[in-house]
Amino acid sequence: MTDHNRPSGDDQDTTHFGFTTVKTNEKEKLVRGVFDSVADRYDLMNDLMSAGIHRLWKRFTIELSAVRPGQTVLDIAGGTGDLSARFSKLVGAEGKVILADINASMLQVGRDKLLDAGAFGNLHMVQCDAQYLPFPDNSVDCITIAFGLRNVTDKALALRSMERILKPGGRLLILEFSKPTSPLLEKIYDTYSFRILPMMGRLVANDEESYRYLAESIRKHPDQETLMAMMEDAGFVDCQYHNMTGGIVAVHRGIKA
Amino acid sequence: MQREHDPAVITAVTAALEASVNRALTLAPAASRELAEMADTVLAIECTAPVITVYITITPMGTLQVSSYSEAKSSTRVRGAFDDFLTLATADDPAATLINSDLEIVGNTAPLLALQQIVTHMDLDWEAPLVDVLGDVAGHQLAQLLRGTFSWGKDAGKSLRRQLSEFILEEGRLSPPAAELDAFYDDVQNLALRVDRLQSRLKRFAQKVAAR
């Protein structure tokens, strides 16, 4: 058991699903249920929940990737394809972008959106589990996972899987909700997450529970330093992170040695 | 970790800047073509107050990519305070402004000056988007009106600057003309040289007196 998110105790076959303790093998199904439920209105909700700032977080992540034409990029938990669309332009016709997600509903929404935006040719879609990435060793230049790692059952296993398929010198970028750096901001953020967010979920997506899970899963996710230590444990070097919007979100970067 | 500005804030600025310049470039195809010839040039603008570094990359499509992070090699790196950059951006003679300002330049200055010239002299075609929205007749009429207004505004601005300069120099005598200032500086420099020479003579004379 290497997942830092897992509850301590005698029962080693359990993990967190938000604030609820569930059997490890059930989490995947429960997370899938959440994303099946929100897939159709995922982009709209992202814009509403973050007041559009998620676009800036993603843009900065893409800048940090320093992706060049001809490279291969894997966008794990790529959902509706925000990052993939941009990477598709950056890598050009000689490059390759793989949009991967464990959830078929999200992948389908992403595929439709990307096709509508005219992004195709160098874009491939794969439904897969981040813990067991179905790609050869040392085959990818850059991996991004934006707002996806906290939903993975065994994060350490997923990080090792990412490290395996990255080329030496390749980089991993993890964009994820994190811990606010100011106690005042943390209080405001808590009120927003547990009171306003589920209400917005109910009004816009008619799904209060899924958005309550999103808020809870953010609190159970490792903080900045813990996640950086996990990346180092998985074999990444030169690890660093940048806090954004007061630490509500952080982007971690690690290089495969 | 080193204290830094929130990347989301800087990204908002760079994204807004990129969107507005590229939007303008879509209306100025000639400028876009000129930029495309400078494709893959990276300019690093390092502002010391406030501390922000912005990278401007010219794409093969003739657009600009503005970012707060880049690992590409910069052809030109300019360092200075925000005010100096603002003066350079709005200068009629950027080359002279660049030389006389406190901006520190590393690398080749030519791409920076070329970019400044292209962006400031962009000839925006207002007619195309207006015709798309309003149709041929109304779009053309409005574009003519806008052209006239901008042209009048530009001329009026130039005329106002000239008149203001004349008032400050001639009527108000609030500041001496540039030629008068240059002559004064030359006089000061000549005087300094003559004082130096006199000082050397006196020193030599004192040595001779001491030797006797």
PDB file of N, CA and C in Angstrom, chain A residues 16-20 27 30-32 34-35 148 150-152 193-194 197-198 207-220:
ATOM      1  N   HIS A  16     -10.168   6.195   0.276  1.00  0.00           N
ATOM      2  CA  HIS A  16     -11.123   7.288   0.419  1.00  0.00           C
ATOM      3  C   HIS A  16     -11.880   7.514  -0.872  1.00  0.00           C
ATOM      4  N   PHE A  17     -13.152   7.813  -0.725  1.00  0.00           N
ATOM      5  CA  PHE A  17     -13.945   8.343  -1.826  1.00  0.00           C
ATOM      6  C   PHE A  17     -14.561   9.619  -1.257  1.00  0.00           C
ATOM      7  N   GLY A  18     -13.898  10.725  -1.458  1.00  0.00           N
ATOM      8  CA  GLY A  18     -14.256  11.945  -0.724  1.00  0.00           C
ATOM      9  C   GLY A  18     -13.984  11.705   0.747  1.00  0.00           C
ATOM     10  N   PHE A  19     -14.957  12.006   1.601  1.00  0.00           N
ATOM     11  CA  PHE A  19     -14.773  11.775   3.035  1.00  0.00           C
ATOM     12  C   PHE A  19     -15.244  10.383   3.451  1.00  0.00           C
ATOM     13  N   THR A  20     -15.719   9.609   2.491  1.00  0.00           N
ATOM     14  CA  THR A  20     -16.232   8.277   2.806  1.00  0.00           C
ATOM     15  C   THR A  20     -15.139   7.234   2.587  1.00  0.00           C
ATOM     16  N   LYS A  27     -13.731   2.080  -5.605  1.00  0.00           N
ATOM     17  CA  LYS A  27     -13.518   3.514  -5.854  1.00  0.00           C
ATOM     18  C   LYS A  27     -13.619   3.860  -7.342  1.00  0.00           C
ATOM     19  N   LEU A  30     -17.114   4.118  -8.434  1.00  0.00           N
ATOM     20  CA  LEU A  30     -17.774   5.303  -7.872  1.00  0.00           C
ATOM     21  C   LEU A  30     -17.318   6.586  -8.586  1.00  0.00           C
ATOM     22  N   VAL A  31     -16.004   6.661  -8.845  1.00  0.00           N
ATOM     23  CA  VAL A  31     -15.482   7.843  -9.551  1.00  0.00           C
ATOM     24  C   VAL A  31     -16.077   7.890 -10.958  1.00  0.00           C
ATOM     25  N   ARG A  32     -16.162   6.722 -11.584  1.00  0.00           N
ATOM     26  CA  ARG A  32     -16.737   6.669 -12.925  1.00  0.00           C
ATOM     27  C   ARG A  32     -18.169   7.201 -12.900  1.00  0.00           C
ATOM     28  N   VAL A  34     -19.419   9.397 -10.899  1.00  0.00           N
ATOM     29  CA  VAL A  34     -19.388  10.860 -10.768  1.00  0.00           C
ATOM     30  C   VAL A  34     -19.174  11.496 -12.130  1.00  0.00           C
ATOM     31  N   PHE A  35     -18.179  10.991 -12.864  1.00  0.00           N
ATOM     32  CA  PHE A  35     -17.843  11.646 -14.136  1.00  0.00           C
ATOM     33  C   PHE A  35     -18.832  11.314 -15.251  1.00  0.00           C
ATOM     34  N   GLY A 148      -6.878  15.274 -12.323  1.00  0.00           N
ATOM     35  CA  GLY A 148      -7.227  13.859 -12.448  1.00  0.00           C
ATOM     36  C   GLY A 148      -6.595  12.991 -11.376  1.00  0.00           C
ATOM     37  N   ARG A 150      -6.203  13.178  -8.222  1.00  0.00           N
ATOM     38  CA  ARG A 150      -6.878  12.958  -6.936  1.00  0.00           C
ATOM     39  C   ARG A 150      -7.961  11.878  -7.033  1.00  0.00           C
ATOM     40  N   ASN A 151      -8.379  11.573  -8.253  1.00  0.00           N
ATOM     41  CA  ASN A 151      -9.405  10.538  -8.423  1.00  0.00           C
ATOM     42  C   ASN A 151      -8.814   9.148  -8.625  1.00  0.00           C
ATOM     43  N   VAL A 152      -7.503   9.095  -8.740  1.00  0.00           N
ATOM     44  CA  VAL A 152      -6.845   7.799  -8.966  1.00  0.00           C
ATOM     45  C   VAL A 152      -6.754   7.046  -7.632  1.00  0.00           C
ATOM     46  N   SER A 193     -16.421  25.756  -1.141  1.00  0.00           N
ATOM     47  CA  SER A 193     -16.430  24.363  -1.613  1.00  0.00           C
ATOM     48  C   SER A 193     -17.591  23.559  -1.049  1.00  0.00           C
ATOM     49  N   PHE A 194     -17.877  23.747   0.256  1.00  0.00           N
ATOM     50  CA  PHE A 194     -18.873  22.868   0.879  1.00  0.00           C
ATOM     51  C   PHE A 194     -20.279  23.444   0.900  1.00  0.00           C
ATOM     52  N   LEU A 197     -20.450  25.332  -3.852  1.00  0.00           N
ATOM     53  CA  LEU A 197     -20.175  24.392  -4.954  1.00  0.00           C
ATOM     54  C   LEU A 197     -21.275  23.332  -5.124  1.00  0.00           C
ATOM     55  N   PRO A 198     -21.691  22.631  -4.032  1.00  0.00           N
ATOM     56  CA  PRO A 198     -22.765  21.647  -4.218  1.00  0.00           C
ATOM     57  C   PRO A 198     -24.072  22.291  -4.692  1.00  0.00           C
ATOM     58  N   ASP A 207     -26.990  17.863  -9.945  1.00  0.00           N
ATOM     59  CA  ASP A 207     -26.232  16.779  -9.334  1.00  0.00           C
ATOM     60  C   ASP A 207     -25.389  17.326  -8.169  1.00  0.00           C
ATOM     61  N   GLU A 208     -26.027  17.425  -7.025  1.00  0.00           N
ATOM     62  CA  GLU A 208     -25.349  17.993  -5.857  1.00  0.00           C
ATOM     63  C   GLU A 208     -24.261  17.059  -5.337  1.00  0.00           C
ATOM     64  N   GLU A 209     -24.571  15.761  -5.346  1.00  0.00           N
ATOM     65  CA  GLU A 209     -23.657  14.786  -4.724  1.00  0.00           C
ATOM     66  C   GLU A 209     -22.298  14.728  -5.424  1.00  0.00           C
ATOM     67  N   SER A 210     -22.313  14.769  -6.751  1.00  0.00           N
ATOM     68  CA  SER A 210     -21.055  14.683  -7.504  1.00  0.00           C
ATOM     69  C   SER A 210     -20.153  15.857  -7.171  1.00  0.00           C
ATOM     70  N   TYR A 211     -20.745  17.033  -7.034  1.00  0.00           N
ATOM     71  CA  TYR A 211     -19.933  18.210  -6.746  1.00  0.00           C
ATOM     72  C   TYR A 211     -19.506  18.258  -5.283  1.00  0.00           C
ATOM     73  N   ARG A 212     -20.289  17.617  -4.419  1.00  0.00           N
ATOM     74  CA  ARG A 212     -19.848  17.488  -3.027  1.00  0.00           C
ATOM     75  C   ARG A 212     -18.623  16.572  -2.990  1.00  0.00           C
ATOM     76  N   TYR A 213     -18.679  15.493  -3.810  1.00  0.00           N
ATOM     77  CA  TYR A 213     -17.518  14.582  -3.875  1.00  0.00           C
ATOM     78  C   TYR A 213     -16.278  15.337  -4.360  1.00  0.00           C
ATOM     79  N   LEU A 214     -16.462  16.206  -5.385  1.00  0.00           N
ATOM     80  CA  LEU A 214     -15.306  16.966  -5.907  1.00  0.00           C
ATOM     81  C   LEU A 214     -14.656  17.768  -4.785  1.00  0.00           C
ATOM     82  N   ALA A 215     -15.494  18.446  -3.974  1.00  0.00           N
ATOM     83  CA  ALA A 215     -14.959  19.258  -2.869  1.00  0.00           C
ATOM     84  C   ALA A 215     -14.257  18.370  -1.849  1.00  0.00           C
ATOM     85  N   GLU A 216     -14.860  17.233  -1.534  1.00  0.00           N
ATOM     86  CA  GLU A 216     -14.261  16.338  -0.525  1.00  0.00           C
ATOM     87  C   GLU A 216     -12.959  15.717  -1.029  1.00  0.00           C
ATOM     88  N   SER A 217     -12.968  15.337  -2.305  1.00  0.00           N
ATOM     89  CA  SER A 217     -11.773  14.683  -2.852  1.00  0.00           C
ATOM     90  C   SER A 217     -10.591  15.649  -2.878  1.00  0.00           C
ATOM     91  N   ILE A 218     -10.885  16.941  -3.035  1.00  0.00           N
ATOM     92  CA  ILE A 218      -9.813  17.950  -3.032  1.00  0.00           C
ATOM     93  C   ILE A 218      -9.162  17.989  -1.648  1.00  0.00           C
ATOM     94  N   ARG A 219      -9.997  17.910  -0.592  1.00  0.00           N
ATOM     95  CA  ARG A 219      -9.455  17.958   0.780  1.00  0.00           C
ATOM     96  C   ARG A 219      -8.634  16.717   1.106  1.00  0.00           C
ATOM     97  N   LYS A 220      -8.955  15.604   0.488  1.00  0.00           N
ATOM     98  CA  LYS A 220      -8.229  14.356   0.785  1.00  0.00           C
ATOM     99  C   LYS A 220      -6.967  14.213  -0.058  1.00  0.00           C
TER     100      LYS A 220
END
